[in-house]
Amino acid sequence: MSDTLKFVRHPHPTPTPADKRAALLANPGFGRVFSDHMVTIRYSDAKGWHDARVEPRAPIPMDPAAAVLHYAQEIFEGLKAYKTADGGATLFRPIENARRFQQSAERLAMPKLPEKIFLEAIDELVNIDRDWIPDGDGSLYIRPFMFANETFLGVKPSSDYLFIVIASSVGAYFKSGADAAVSVWVSQEYTRAAPGGTGAAKCGGNYAASLLAQAEATHHKCDQVVFLDAAERKWIEELGGMNVFFVFNDGSMTTPPLGTILPGITRSSVLTLARDKGIPVREEKYSFDQWRADAKSGKLREAFACGTAAVLTPIGTVRAPDGEFVIGNGQSGARTGELKKALVDIQRGRASDPHKWIHKVF
Ligand SMILES: *Cc1c(COP(=O)(O)O)cnc(C)c1O
C-alpha cells in the first residue's frame, strides 16, 4: 500500500480575524479554542488511504448508523506544537505518537496509517494554523483521531474510516496553576484496564469507562482518579489520563511497568532524562498499601503524574475511602521540579536536545 498521499489544500475563505484570535489566545484554557483548519484522510477497504485534505474546520456529516456511534471503534493521539524564539514551530517526539497510533489501531482492528502520512498531516495543520500557537507557556495541542465510519450495525471491524487532525490553542491544563500539587482519589470500585484488554491503546472507550471513577474523585474533592490493577486491586496503575512516578528518600524513582497502562511518551522521556542524570529508576509494581506506608514513614518523598497535556504534575494528597495521606509537605517537590524543567526546556528549545526529540515544522 502507498505510504505517500498528496494533500489538497483548501484554505479557509474567511479565517478568524487577528483581533478576535488574539482575544481567544489571551486566556485559552484547555480544549475550548480551536484553530481554523483540519486535516482529513479517508480509508476504505477498496481504496486504502485516500482523499487527504487540509480544509476549513467544520462539522462532519455522519450517518446515524456509522459504526463508531454504536461500537466505539475509535482511537486518538495528543501532542503539542511549540513556538520557538526565532518564530518557528516544533513538535516533541511526534514519531512516537505516529507509532503509538499504529499500535492503538492494531488493537482496535483498524488500518494502520503510515507514520510518514501521520507526520505530514500534523505538519500541514501546524503550518496553515501557525498563528494559533500561543506565546509564552501556551502551545497548540494537536489532536489526531480516527473512527469507524461504515454505515452498518453489524459487529465487525469497519470497512471505512475517517482520520482527522484538529488543533486547540491551550494554556495550563489544571485550573489551579502549573506547579500546584493535585489531590487524587484511589478508586476501589472501578478499574481502568484488565490484562488482555485495551489499557495500552489510546482509545476513546477507555476514557468513557473512566468517567464514573473521575466523577467519584470529584465528589470526594479530588482533582484526579488513580486506578489499581483489575486482577488483584492492589498495584497502582495510572491516573485517568496520566502515568505516575514515585520518588524515594534514597534518590531513586519507581514507575509502574508497561502492560495494561498507556505507554506515555512523557513517561518514556522522564525515564530517559532521569537515567541521563544518573537517577536510579525502576519500572516495577508498587502497591497502594506500600504507597501509604512509605508516605507515612517518609521513605516516599514525592509523587507526580505525567502526560503531554499537563507535563509533570505533583501529587500532594492521596484520598481513599478509609482515609487520606499527604506526600512530603503536600506541595511540589525538588525532583519533580527539576525533571519538569529539564523536559520543558528541551520541548521549548531552551536546552540542547541530545536524544533528537525535537521535530522542526518550520
Ligand atoms: C495519553 C495518556 C497518557 C500520557 O501519554 P503521553 O504520551 O505522555 O501524553 C497516560 N495515560 C493515559 C490513559 C493516556 O491516555
Short mmCIF file of C-alpha atoms and ligand atoms in Angstrom, two decimals:
data_model
loop_
_atom_site.label_atom_id
_atom_site.label_comp_id
_atom_site.label_asym_id
_atom_site.label_seq_id
_atom_site.Cartn_x
_atom_site.Cartn_y
_atom_site.Cartn_z
CA MET A 1 0.00 0.00 0.00
CA SER A 2 1.19 3.51 -0.83
CA ASP A 3 2.71 5.47 2.03
CA THR A 4 2.56 8.81 0.27
CA LEU A 5 -0.50 10.94 -0.30
CA LYS A 6 -0.99 14.31 -1.91
CA PHE A 7 -2.65 16.75 0.49
CA VAL A 8 -5.08 19.04 -1.33
CA ARG A 9 -5.22 22.43 0.40
CA HIS A 10 -8.48 24.36 0.68
CA PRO A 11 -7.62 27.37 2.87
CA HIS A 12 -10.44 28.89 4.92
CA PRO A 13 -12.19 31.60 2.85
CA THR A 14 -12.91 33.66 5.99
CA PRO A 15 -10.35 32.80 8.69
CA THR A 16 -10.77 34.20 12.20
CA PRO A 17 -9.72 37.91 12.21
CA ALA A 18 -6.45 38.64 14.03
CA ASP A 19 -8.06 40.73 16.81
CA LYS A 20 -10.62 38.02 17.57
CA ARG A 21 -7.91 35.35 17.59
CA ALA A 22 -5.75 37.46 19.92
CA ALA A 23 -8.68 37.75 22.35
CA LEU A 24 -9.17 33.97 22.28
CA LEU A 25 -5.46 33.30 22.80
CA ALA A 26 -5.24 35.66 25.79
CA ASN A 27 -6.78 33.02 28.07
CA PRO A 28 -7.47 29.87 26.08
CA GLY A 29 -7.91 27.33 28.91
CA PHE A 30 -7.75 23.74 27.67
CA GLY A 31 -9.58 22.28 24.68
CA ARG A 32 -12.09 25.06 24.01
CA VAL A 33 -10.35 27.29 21.46
CA PHE A 34 -9.90 25.69 18.05
CA SER A 35 -7.88 26.74 15.03
CA ASP A 36 -9.38 27.48 11.60
CA HIS A 37 -8.49 24.26 9.78
CA MET A 38 -8.48 20.49 10.00
CA VAL A 39 -6.85 17.70 8.04
CA THR A 40 -8.96 14.77 6.88
CA ILE A 41 -7.91 11.49 5.26
CA ARG A 42 -10.28 8.71 4.30
CA TYR A 43 -9.76 4.97 4.28
CA SER A 44 -11.80 2.26 2.66
CA ASP A 45 -11.00 -1.41 2.21
CA ALA A 46 -11.34 -0.89 -1.54
CA LYS A 47 -9.23 2.27 -1.94
CA GLY A 48 -6.88 2.25 1.04
CA TRP A 49 -5.86 5.73 2.31
CA HIS A 50 -7.12 8.45 0.01
CA ASP A 51 -8.60 11.93 -0.27
CA ALA A 52 -6.16 13.80 2.01
CA ARG A 53 -7.28 17.38 2.55
CA VAL A 54 -6.43 20.47 4.51
CA GLU A 55 -9.73 22.28 4.81
CA PRO A 56 -11.74 24.68 7.00
CA ARG A 57 -12.61 23.15 10.35
CA ALA A 58 -16.30 22.25 10.14
CA PRO A 59 -18.88 19.73 11.38
CA ILE A 60 -18.59 16.32 9.74
CA PRO A 61 -21.73 14.82 8.24
CA MET A 62 -22.27 11.30 9.59
CA ASP A 63 -24.83 8.62 9.06
CA PRO A 64 -26.62 7.76 12.32
CA ALA A 65 -25.64 4.14 11.68
CA ALA A 66 -21.90 5.00 11.47
CA ALA A 67 -20.21 2.15 13.33
CA VAL A 68 -18.29 4.36 15.78
CA LEU A 69 -21.53 5.69 17.28
CA HIS A 70 -22.54 2.17 18.27
CA TYR A 71 -19.40 0.16 18.98
CA ALA A 72 -16.82 2.86 19.78
CA GLN A 73 -14.14 1.80 17.33
CA GLU A 74 -12.11 4.98 17.79
CA ILE A 75 -8.52 5.91 18.67
CA PHE A 76 -6.71 9.20 19.19
CA GLU A 77 -3.41 10.90 19.95
CA GLY A 78 -2.36 14.11 21.69
CA LEU A 79 0.78 16.20 21.18
CA LYS A 80 1.78 19.84 21.29
CA ALA A 81 3.30 22.32 18.86
CA TYR A 82 5.51 24.97 20.48
CA LYS A 83 6.54 28.37 19.22
CA THR A 84 10.31 28.83 19.21
CA ALA A 85 12.26 32.01 19.99
CA ASP A 86 13.05 32.51 16.27
CA GLY A 87 9.35 32.37 15.35
CA GLY A 88 9.41 28.75 14.18
CA ALA A 89 7.33 25.82 15.40
CA THR A 90 8.40 22.45 16.80
CA LEU A 91 6.82 19.19 17.87
CA PHE A 92 8.08 16.89 20.62
CA ARG A 93 8.75 13.26 19.54
CA PRO A 94 5.85 13.13 17.05
CA ILE A 95 7.20 9.88 15.57
CA GLU A 96 6.33 8.23 18.90
CA ASN A 97 2.74 9.39 18.53
CA ALA A 98 2.71 8.01 14.97
CA ARG A 99 3.94 4.63 16.22
CA ARG A 100 1.55 4.51 19.15
CA PHE A 101 -1.31 5.43 16.82
CA GLN A 102 -0.43 2.35 14.76
CA GLN A 103 -0.33 0.18 17.87
CA SER A 104 -3.70 1.52 19.01
CA ALA A 105 -5.08 0.88 15.51
CA GLU A 106 -3.88 -2.70 15.61
CA ARG A 107 -5.56 -3.35 18.97
CA LEU A 108 -8.85 -1.86 17.76
CA ALA A 109 -8.73 -3.84 14.48
CA MET A 110 -8.30 -0.64 12.44
CA PRO A 111 -5.98 0.01 9.46
CA LYS A 112 -2.55 1.42 10.30
CA LEU A 113 -1.91 4.89 8.95
CA PRO A 114 1.71 5.01 7.68
CA GLU A 115 3.91 7.02 10.06
CA LYS A 116 5.01 9.35 7.30
CA ILE A 117 1.44 10.32 6.43
CA PHE A 118 0.58 10.83 10.11
CA LEU A 119 3.52 13.23 10.47
CA GLU A 120 2.74 15.04 7.23
CA ALA A 121 -0.86 15.58 8.27
CA ILE A 122 0.30 17.24 11.50
CA ASP A 123 2.90 19.37 9.72
CA GLU A 124 0.23 20.53 7.25
CA LEU A 125 -2.08 21.65 10.05
CA VAL A 126 0.61 23.37 12.14
CA ASN A 127 1.82 25.16 9.03
CA ILE A 128 -1.53 26.54 7.97
CA ASP A 129 -2.66 27.35 11.54
CA ARG A 130 0.70 28.67 12.76
CA ASP A 131 -0.89 31.88 14.07
CA TRP A 132 -2.86 29.80 16.58
CA ILE A 133 0.23 28.76 18.56
CA PRO A 134 0.11 30.93 21.70
CA ASP A 135 3.17 32.77 23.03
CA GLY A 136 4.68 32.13 26.44
CA ASP A 137 3.66 28.99 28.34
CA GLY A 138 0.89 28.09 25.93
CA SER A 139 1.02 25.69 23.00
CA LEU A 140 -1.08 24.34 20.17
CA TYR A 141 -2.50 20.99 21.26
CA ILE A 142 -2.79 18.68 18.25
CA ARG A 143 -5.47 16.01 18.31
CA PRO A 144 -5.23 13.33 15.61
CA PHE A 145 -8.02 10.74 15.75
CA MET A 146 -9.65 8.06 13.64
CA PHE A 147 -13.02 6.39 13.78
CA ALA A 148 -15.12 3.69 12.12
CA ASN A 149 -17.33 5.31 9.52
CA GLU A 150 -19.09 2.41 7.83
CA THR A 151 -22.88 2.63 7.75
CA PHE A 152 -23.60 -0.77 9.22
CA LEU A 153 -24.95 -2.10 12.52
CA GLY A 154 -23.25 -5.49 12.32
CA VAL A 155 -20.46 -6.06 14.83
CA LYS A 156 -17.19 -6.33 12.87
CA PRO A 157 -14.24 -4.12 12.02
CA SER A 158 -15.50 -1.26 9.87
CA SER A 159 -14.64 -1.14 6.17
CA ASP A 160 -14.41 2.69 6.19
CA TYR A 161 -12.52 5.09 8.44
CA LEU A 162 -12.04 8.80 8.75
CA PHE A 163 -8.74 10.15 10.11
CA ILE A 164 -8.87 13.77 11.25
CA VAL A 165 -6.41 16.18 12.86
CA ILE A 166 -7.70 19.23 14.70
CA ALA A 167 -5.79 21.75 16.83
CA SER A 168 -6.62 23.64 20.00
CA SER A 169 -4.74 26.60 21.45
CA VAL A 170 -4.12 25.84 25.13
CA GLY A 171 -2.78 27.40 28.30
CA ALA A 172 -2.18 25.47 31.54
CA TYR A 173 -4.07 22.17 31.92
CA PHE A 174 -5.06 22.37 35.57
CA LYS A 175 -7.02 25.44 36.63
CA SER A 176 -5.08 25.70 39.88
CA GLY A 177 -1.85 26.60 38.04
CA ALA A 178 1.16 24.81 36.63
CA ASP A 179 3.07 23.82 39.76
CA ALA A 180 0.27 23.37 42.28
CA ALA A 181 0.03 19.85 43.70
CA VAL A 182 -3.12 17.91 42.88
CA SER A 183 -5.14 15.59 45.08
CA VAL A 184 -6.00 12.09 43.87
CA TRP A 185 -8.77 9.63 44.71
CA VAL A 186 -7.86 5.94 44.73
CA SER A 187 -10.76 4.15 43.13
CA GLN A 188 -11.68 0.93 44.95
CA GLU A 189 -14.73 0.14 42.90
CA TYR A 190 -13.70 0.78 39.31
CA THR A 191 -10.71 -0.31 37.26
CA ARG A 192 -9.38 1.15 34.04
CA ALA A 193 -7.86 -1.81 32.25
CA ALA A 194 -7.61 -5.58 32.55
CA PRO A 195 -4.93 -7.91 31.20
CA GLY A 196 -5.84 -8.65 27.60
CA GLY A 197 -7.97 -5.52 27.40
CA THR A 198 -7.37 -2.16 25.74
CA GLY A 199 -5.46 -0.38 28.53
CA ALA A 200 -2.36 0.16 26.39
CA ALA A 201 -4.34 1.55 23.44
CA LYS A 202 -5.28 5.22 23.28
CA CYS A 203 -8.96 4.67 22.56
CA GLY A 204 -11.92 6.81 23.48
CA GLY A 205 -13.65 3.86 25.14
CA ASN A 206 -11.03 3.77 27.89
CA TYR A 207 -11.95 7.33 28.78
CA ALA A 208 -15.68 6.63 28.67
CA ALA A 209 -15.10 3.84 31.18
CA SER A 210 -13.05 6.14 33.45
CA LEU A 211 -15.59 8.95 33.74
CA LEU A 212 -17.63 7.49 36.57
CA ALA A 213 -14.48 6.96 38.63
CA GLN A 214 -13.42 10.52 37.84
CA ALA A 215 -16.85 11.75 38.92
CA GLU A 216 -16.37 9.85 42.19
CA ALA A 217 -12.98 11.56 42.61
CA THR A 218 -14.57 14.96 42.04
CA HIS A 219 -17.30 14.09 44.54
CA HIS A 220 -14.56 13.42 47.12
CA LYS A 221 -12.99 16.79 46.27
CA CYS A 222 -10.07 15.24 44.41
CA ASP A 223 -8.64 16.52 41.14
CA GLN A 224 -7.91 13.14 39.58
CA VAL A 225 -8.55 9.43 39.99
CA VAL A 226 -5.85 6.76 40.45
CA PHE A 227 -6.63 3.27 39.22
CA LEU A 228 -5.46 0.00 40.75
CA ASP A 229 -4.92 -3.15 38.72
CA ALA A 230 -8.02 -5.15 37.79
CA ALA A 231 -6.76 -8.60 38.84
CA GLU A 232 -5.63 -8.02 42.45
CA ARG A 233 -6.86 -4.46 43.16
CA LYS A 234 -3.50 -3.92 44.73
CA TRP A 235 -1.00 -2.40 42.31
CA ILE A 236 -1.03 1.23 41.25
CA GLU A 237 -1.51 1.57 37.51
CA GLU A 238 -2.02 5.20 36.49
CA LEU A 239 -4.36 8.18 36.62
CA GLY A 240 -7.29 8.57 34.22
CA GLY A 241 -5.04 10.12 31.59
CA MET A 242 -1.55 10.36 33.07
CA ASN A 243 1.22 7.98 34.16
CA VAL A 244 2.65 8.14 37.65
CA PHE A 245 6.12 8.23 39.26
CA PHE A 246 7.30 7.86 42.87
CA VAL A 247 10.44 9.49 44.28
CA PHE A 248 12.16 7.97 47.35
CA ASN A 249 14.43 9.35 50.05
CA ASP A 250 17.42 7.41 48.67
CA GLY A 251 17.05 9.43 45.44
CA SER A 252 15.65 6.53 43.40
CA MET A 253 12.37 6.51 41.48
CA THR A 254 9.74 3.91 40.55
CA THR A 255 7.06 3.87 37.89
CA PRO A 256 4.58 1.05 37.17
CA PRO A 257 5.66 -1.29 34.34
CA LEU A 258 4.10 -1.32 30.87
CA GLY A 259 1.36 -3.83 30.16
CA THR A 260 -2.10 -2.62 30.99
CA ILE A 261 -1.08 1.04 31.35
CA LEU A 262 -0.90 3.52 28.50
CA PRO A 263 2.73 3.77 27.32
CA GLY A 264 3.11 7.53 27.78
CA ILE A 265 5.68 9.45 25.75
CA THR A 266 6.16 11.76 28.73
CA ARG A 267 6.74 8.66 30.91
CA SER A 268 9.35 7.38 28.48
CA SER A 269 11.02 10.82 28.30
CA VAL A 270 11.12 11.13 32.11
CA LEU A 271 12.73 7.69 32.35
CA THR A 272 15.40 8.73 29.85
CA LEU A 273 16.06 12.11 31.49
CA ALA A 274 16.29 10.51 34.94
CA ARG A 275 18.78 7.92 33.66
CA ASP A 276 20.77 10.72 31.96
CA LYS A 277 21.04 12.38 35.37
CA GLY A 278 22.20 9.16 36.99
CA ILE A 279 18.98 8.73 38.97
CA PRO A 280 18.20 5.03 39.59
CA VAL A 281 14.73 4.34 38.11
CA ARG A 282 12.76 1.14 38.31
CA GLU A 283 9.82 0.08 36.17
CA GLU A 284 8.28 -2.02 38.87
CA LYS A 285 4.97 -2.80 40.51
CA TYR A 286 4.19 -0.61 43.52
CA SER A 287 1.21 -1.34 45.75
CA PHE A 288 -1.23 1.12 47.23
CA ASP A 289 -0.51 -0.24 50.74
CA GLN A 290 3.21 0.38 50.19
CA TRP A 291 2.47 3.88 48.89
CA ARG A 292 0.62 4.75 52.07
CA ALA A 293 3.25 3.15 54.34
CA ASP A 294 6.12 4.89 52.53
CA ALA A 295 4.36 8.26 52.58
CA LYS A 296 3.77 7.91 56.33
CA SER A 297 7.31 6.74 57.14
CA GLY A 298 8.88 9.47 55.00
CA LYS A 299 10.56 6.95 52.69
CA LEU A 300 8.47 8.39 49.87
CA ARG A 301 9.42 12.00 49.22
CA GLU A 302 7.46 12.91 46.10
CA ALA A 303 4.95 11.55 43.61
CA PHE A 304 4.00 13.05 40.30
CA ALA A 305 1.73 12.38 37.35
CA CYS A 306 2.88 12.96 33.80
CA GLY A 307 1.40 13.33 30.35
CA THR A 308 1.50 15.64 27.35
CA ALA A 309 -1.35 17.89 28.43
CA ALA A 310 -0.05 18.79 31.91
CA VAL A 311 3.63 17.67 31.56
CA LEU A 312 4.63 16.89 35.20
CA THR A 313 2.10 17.47 37.95
CA PRO A 314 2.97 16.94 41.62
CA ILE A 315 0.60 14.78 43.66
CA GLY A 316 0.11 16.28 47.13
CA THR A 317 -2.75 14.40 48.75
CA VAL A 318 -3.99 10.83 48.30
CA ARG A 319 -7.53 10.05 49.41
CA ALA A 320 -9.26 6.66 49.71
CA PRO A 321 -12.49 5.53 51.43
CA ASP A 322 -10.54 4.59 54.59
CA GLY A 323 -8.61 7.82 54.95
CA GLU A 324 -6.07 10.08 53.33
CA PHE A 325 -2.36 10.79 53.44
CA VAL A 326 -0.09 13.60 52.35
CA ILE A 327 3.09 13.19 50.31
CA GLY A 328 6.07 15.20 51.56
CA ASN A 329 4.77 18.61 52.57
CA GLY A 330 1.83 18.30 50.18
CA GLN A 331 3.47 20.64 47.67
CA SER A 332 5.66 20.18 44.62
CA GLY A 333 9.00 18.52 45.41
CA ALA A 334 12.51 19.33 44.20
CA ARG A 335 12.95 16.28 41.98
CA THR A 336 9.58 16.82 40.31
CA GLY A 337 10.52 20.43 39.62
CA GLU A 338 13.97 19.50 38.33
CA LEU A 339 12.69 16.85 35.91
CA LYS A 340 9.86 19.06 34.74
CA LYS A 341 12.27 21.88 33.99
CA ALA A 342 14.65 19.55 32.15
CA LEU A 343 11.81 18.27 29.97
CA VAL A 344 10.14 21.62 29.32
CA ASP A 345 13.49 23.24 28.49
CA ILE A 346 14.08 20.64 25.75
CA GLN A 347 10.49 20.96 24.50
CA ARG A 348 10.82 24.76 24.35
CA GLY A 349 14.23 24.71 22.67
CA ARG A 350 15.93 26.29 25.71
CA ALA A 351 18.20 23.29 26.30
CA SER A 352 20.18 21.03 23.99
CA ASP A 353 18.38 18.03 22.56
CA PRO A 354 20.78 15.07 22.91
CA HIS A 355 18.15 12.45 22.01
CA LYS A 356 16.90 14.26 18.87
CA TRP A 357 13.39 14.57 20.25
CA ILE A 358 12.55 17.87 18.57
CA HIS A 359 10.91 17.91 15.15
CA LYS A 360 11.01 21.27 13.40
CA VAL A 361 7.84 22.06 11.44
CA PHE A 362 9.09 25.37 10.01
C1 LIG B 1 -2.26 9.83 26.69
C2 LIG B 1 -2.28 9.13 28.00
C3 LIG B 1 -1.21 9.19 28.89
C4 LIG B 1 0.00 10.08 28.68
O1 LIG B 1 0.67 9.83 27.48
P1 LIG B 1 1.65 10.94 26.89
O2 LIG B 1 2.17 10.33 25.64
O3 LIG B 1 2.71 11.16 27.89
O4 LIG B 1 0.83 12.16 26.67
C5 LIG B 1 -1.27 8.46 30.05
N1 LIG B 1 -2.35 7.71 30.35
C6 LIG B 1 -3.41 7.63 29.52
C7 LIG B 1 -4.56 6.78 29.91
C8 LIG B 1 -3.41 8.34 28.33
O5 LIG B 1 -4.47 8.25 27.52
#
